[in-house]
mmCIF file of C-alpha atoms in Angstrom:
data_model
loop_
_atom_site.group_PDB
_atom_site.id
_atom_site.type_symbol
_atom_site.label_atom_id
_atom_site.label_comp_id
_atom_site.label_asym_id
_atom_site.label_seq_id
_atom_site.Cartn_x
_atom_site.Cartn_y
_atom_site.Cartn_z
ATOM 1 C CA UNK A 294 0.000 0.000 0.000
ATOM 2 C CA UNK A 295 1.209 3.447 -0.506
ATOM 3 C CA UNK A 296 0.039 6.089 1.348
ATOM 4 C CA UNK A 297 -0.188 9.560 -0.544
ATOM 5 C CA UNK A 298 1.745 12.692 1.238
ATOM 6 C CA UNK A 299 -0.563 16.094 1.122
ATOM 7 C CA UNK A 300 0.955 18.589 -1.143
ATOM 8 C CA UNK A 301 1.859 22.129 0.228
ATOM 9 C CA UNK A 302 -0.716 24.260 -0.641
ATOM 10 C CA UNK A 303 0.719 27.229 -1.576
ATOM 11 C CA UNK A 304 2.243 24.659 -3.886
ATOM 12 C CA UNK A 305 -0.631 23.475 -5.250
ATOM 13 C CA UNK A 306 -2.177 27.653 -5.390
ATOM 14 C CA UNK A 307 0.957 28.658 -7.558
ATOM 15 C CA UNK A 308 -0.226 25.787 -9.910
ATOM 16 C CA UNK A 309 -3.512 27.234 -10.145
ATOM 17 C CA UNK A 310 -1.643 31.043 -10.182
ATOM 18 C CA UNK A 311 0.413 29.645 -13.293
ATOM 19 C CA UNK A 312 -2.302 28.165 -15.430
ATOM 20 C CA UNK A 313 -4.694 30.935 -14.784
ATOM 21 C CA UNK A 314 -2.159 33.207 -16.285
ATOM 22 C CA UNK A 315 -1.756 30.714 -18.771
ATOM 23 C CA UNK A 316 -5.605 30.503 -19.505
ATOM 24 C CA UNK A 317 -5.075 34.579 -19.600
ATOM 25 C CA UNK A 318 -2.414 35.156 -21.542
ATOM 26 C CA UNK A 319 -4.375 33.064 -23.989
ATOM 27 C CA UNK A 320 -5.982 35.332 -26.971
ATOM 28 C CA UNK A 321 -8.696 32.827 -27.946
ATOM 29 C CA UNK A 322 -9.628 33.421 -24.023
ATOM 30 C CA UNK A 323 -12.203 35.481 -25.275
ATOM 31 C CA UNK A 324 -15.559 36.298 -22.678
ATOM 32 C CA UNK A 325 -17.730 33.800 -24.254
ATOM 33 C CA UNK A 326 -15.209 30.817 -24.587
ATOM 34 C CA UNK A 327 -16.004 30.572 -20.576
ATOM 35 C CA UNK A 328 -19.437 30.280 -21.156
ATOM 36 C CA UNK A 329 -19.867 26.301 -20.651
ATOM 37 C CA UNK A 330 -19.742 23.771 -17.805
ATOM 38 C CA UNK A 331 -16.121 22.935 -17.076
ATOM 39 C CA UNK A 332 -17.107 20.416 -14.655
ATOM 40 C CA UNK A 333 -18.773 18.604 -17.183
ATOM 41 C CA UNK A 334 -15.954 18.802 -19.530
ATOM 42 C CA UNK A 335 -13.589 17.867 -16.556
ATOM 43 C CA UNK A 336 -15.576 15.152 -16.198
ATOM 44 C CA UNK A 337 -14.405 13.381 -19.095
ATOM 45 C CA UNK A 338 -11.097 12.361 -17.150
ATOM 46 C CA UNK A 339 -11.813 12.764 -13.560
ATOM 47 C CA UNK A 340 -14.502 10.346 -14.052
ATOM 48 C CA UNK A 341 -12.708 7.714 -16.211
ATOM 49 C CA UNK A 342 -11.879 5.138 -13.786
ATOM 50 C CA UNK A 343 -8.985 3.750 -15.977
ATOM 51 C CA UNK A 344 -7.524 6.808 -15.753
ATOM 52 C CA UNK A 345 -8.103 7.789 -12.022
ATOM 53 C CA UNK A 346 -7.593 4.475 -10.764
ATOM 54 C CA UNK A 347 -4.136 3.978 -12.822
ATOM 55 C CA UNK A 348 -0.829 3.381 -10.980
ATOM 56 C CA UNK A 349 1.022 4.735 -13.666
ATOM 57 C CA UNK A 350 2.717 8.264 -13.110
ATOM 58 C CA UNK A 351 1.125 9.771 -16.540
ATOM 59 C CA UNK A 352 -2.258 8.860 -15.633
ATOM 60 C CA UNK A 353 -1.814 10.385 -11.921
ATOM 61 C CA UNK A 354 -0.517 13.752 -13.839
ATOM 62 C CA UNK A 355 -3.211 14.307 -16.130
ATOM 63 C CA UNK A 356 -5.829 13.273 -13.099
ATOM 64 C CA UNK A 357 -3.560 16.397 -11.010
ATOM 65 C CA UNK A 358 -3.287 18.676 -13.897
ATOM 66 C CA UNK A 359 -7.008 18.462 -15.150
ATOM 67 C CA UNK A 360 -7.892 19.181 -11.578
ATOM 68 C CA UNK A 361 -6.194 22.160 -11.480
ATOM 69 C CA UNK A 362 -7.367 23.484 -15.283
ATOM 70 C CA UNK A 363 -10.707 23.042 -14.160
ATOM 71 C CA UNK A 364 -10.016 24.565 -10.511
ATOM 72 C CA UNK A 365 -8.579 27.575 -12.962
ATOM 73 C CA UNK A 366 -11.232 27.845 -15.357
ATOM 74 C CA UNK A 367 -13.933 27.908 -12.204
ATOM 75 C CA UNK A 368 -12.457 30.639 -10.713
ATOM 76 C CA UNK A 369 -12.095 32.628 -13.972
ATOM 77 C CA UNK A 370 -16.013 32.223 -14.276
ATOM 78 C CA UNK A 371 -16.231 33.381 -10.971
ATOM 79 C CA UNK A 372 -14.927 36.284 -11.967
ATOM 80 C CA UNK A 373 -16.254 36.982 -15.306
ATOM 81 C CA UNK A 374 -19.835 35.626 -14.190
ATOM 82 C CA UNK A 375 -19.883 35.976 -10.687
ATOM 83 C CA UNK A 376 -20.647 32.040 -10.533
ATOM 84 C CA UNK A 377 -19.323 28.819 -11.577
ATOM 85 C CA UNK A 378 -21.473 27.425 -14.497
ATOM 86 C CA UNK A 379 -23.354 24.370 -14.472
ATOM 87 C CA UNK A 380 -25.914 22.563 -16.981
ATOM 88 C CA UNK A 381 -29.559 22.278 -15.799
ATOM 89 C CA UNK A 382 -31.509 18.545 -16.934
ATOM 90 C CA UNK A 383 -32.419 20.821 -20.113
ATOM 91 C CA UNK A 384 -28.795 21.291 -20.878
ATOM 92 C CA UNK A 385 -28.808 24.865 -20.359
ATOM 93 C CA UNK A 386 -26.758 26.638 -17.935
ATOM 94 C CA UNK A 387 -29.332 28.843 -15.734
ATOM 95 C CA UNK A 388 -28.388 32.970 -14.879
ATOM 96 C CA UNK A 389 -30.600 34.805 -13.047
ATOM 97 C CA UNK A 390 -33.706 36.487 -15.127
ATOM 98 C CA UNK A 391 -33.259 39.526 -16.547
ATOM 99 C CA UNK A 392 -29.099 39.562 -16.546
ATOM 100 C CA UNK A 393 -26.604 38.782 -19.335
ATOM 101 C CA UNK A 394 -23.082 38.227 -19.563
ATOM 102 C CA UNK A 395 -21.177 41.653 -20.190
ATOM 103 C CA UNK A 396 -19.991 39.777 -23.214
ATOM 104 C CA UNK A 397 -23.210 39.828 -24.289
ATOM 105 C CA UNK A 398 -23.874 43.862 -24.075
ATOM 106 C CA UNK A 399 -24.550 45.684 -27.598
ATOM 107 C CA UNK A 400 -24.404 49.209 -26.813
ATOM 108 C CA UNK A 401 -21.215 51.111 -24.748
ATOM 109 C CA UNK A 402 -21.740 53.515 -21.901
ATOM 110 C CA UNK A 403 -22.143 56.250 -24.005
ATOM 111 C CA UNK A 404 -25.482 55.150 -26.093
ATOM 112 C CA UNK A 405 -23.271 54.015 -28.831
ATOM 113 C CA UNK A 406 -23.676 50.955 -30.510
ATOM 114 C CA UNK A 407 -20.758 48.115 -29.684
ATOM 115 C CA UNK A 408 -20.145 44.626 -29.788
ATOM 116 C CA UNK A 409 -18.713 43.254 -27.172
ATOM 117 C CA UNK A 410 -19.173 39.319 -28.449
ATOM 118 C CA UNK A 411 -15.387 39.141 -28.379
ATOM 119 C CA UNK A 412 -14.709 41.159 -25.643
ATOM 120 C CA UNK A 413 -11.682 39.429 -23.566
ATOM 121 C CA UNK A 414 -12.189 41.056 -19.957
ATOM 122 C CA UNK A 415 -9.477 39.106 -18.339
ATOM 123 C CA UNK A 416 -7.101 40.971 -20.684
ATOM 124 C CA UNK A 417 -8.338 43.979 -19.755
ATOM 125 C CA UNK A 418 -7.819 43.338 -16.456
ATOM 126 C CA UNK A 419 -4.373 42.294 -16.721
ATOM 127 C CA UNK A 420 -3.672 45.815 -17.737
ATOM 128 C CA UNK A 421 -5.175 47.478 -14.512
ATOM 129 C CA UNK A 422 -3.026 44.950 -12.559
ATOM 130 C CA UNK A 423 -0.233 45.726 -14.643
ATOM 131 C CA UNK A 424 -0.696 49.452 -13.550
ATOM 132 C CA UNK A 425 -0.755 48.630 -9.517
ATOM 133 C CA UNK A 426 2.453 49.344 -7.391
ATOM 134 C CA UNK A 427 0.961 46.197 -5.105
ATOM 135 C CA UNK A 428 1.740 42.515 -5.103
ATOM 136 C CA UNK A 429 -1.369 40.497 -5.534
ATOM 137 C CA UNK A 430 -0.859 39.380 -1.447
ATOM 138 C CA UNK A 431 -1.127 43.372 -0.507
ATOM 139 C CA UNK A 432 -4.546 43.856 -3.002
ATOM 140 C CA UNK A 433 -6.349 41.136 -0.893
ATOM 141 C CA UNK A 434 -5.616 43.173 2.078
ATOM 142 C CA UNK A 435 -7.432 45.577 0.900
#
C-alpha cells in the first residue's frame, strides 16, 4: 500500500496562479469561450476510472493537472460571471432572469452601438493589474 503525502498548498495555489495566467495570456480566451460547464468537460477524465484508478505516473498527472485546469477555469467564471457554471436537466446553464453576460452587451456607456461578443475582460484586467504598485498578497488586504 502506498500512502499519498498532502501537497503544500501554496504549492498546489501557484499551480492554479500559473495556469490561470496561462488561460489569460491566452488570446482565444475570449468572454464567451467561458461560457460552458467545465465540470462537465472535466468530467471526461476525472470520471474515467482507468484513468483515475491507474498506478502509472502519466495517468496520476493528467488526473492532477485536469484538476487544477478546471479549478482555474472555475475561478475565472467566478470572476467573469460571478458564478461557476453548471448545466440544468435541459442542458442549459441557468443565470438569473433579466441579466446577461457583459460579453453579451450591444451598446457602450455612451449610447453608442458596440459589440462586445469578443470582448476578452481578463485581458483587460491584466492591464489594470499591470498598472498597480501592489503585489497580488497586498490587493487582498485591501
Amino acid at each position: 500500500m502506498k500512502y499519498i503525502k498532502p501537497r503544500l498548498y501554496h504549492k498546489v495555489i501557484k499551480d492554479i496562479s500559473n495556469t490561470v495566467k496561462k488561460i489569460i495570456d491566452d488570446p482565444r480566451s475570449l468572454d464567451r469561450t467561458f461560457w460552458t460547464d467545465f465540470v462537465e468537460f472535466s468530467d471526461v477524465i476525472l470520471k474515467d476510472k482507468s484513468i483515475t484508478t491507474s498506478k502509472d505516473e502519466f495517468s496520476k498527472q493528467m488526473v492532477e493537472s485536469s484538476s487544477i485546469y478546471m479549478i482555474s477555469q472555475m475561478i475565472l467564471q467566478l470572476t467573469l460571471f460571478h458564478r461557476v457554471l453548471r448545466k440544468t436537466g435541459e442542458d442549459e446553464i441557468p443565470y438569473p432572469q433579466d441579466h446577461q453576460p457583459y460579453y453579451l452587451r450591444q451598446i457602450d456607456s455612451k449610447g453608442n452601438e458596440k459589440d462586445f461578443y469578443d470582448l476578452h475582460s481578463l485581458k483587460l484586467m491584466g492591464h489594470h493589474y499591470d498598472n498597480e504598485d501592489k503585489t497580488l498578497n497586498e490587493l487582498m488586504e485591501d
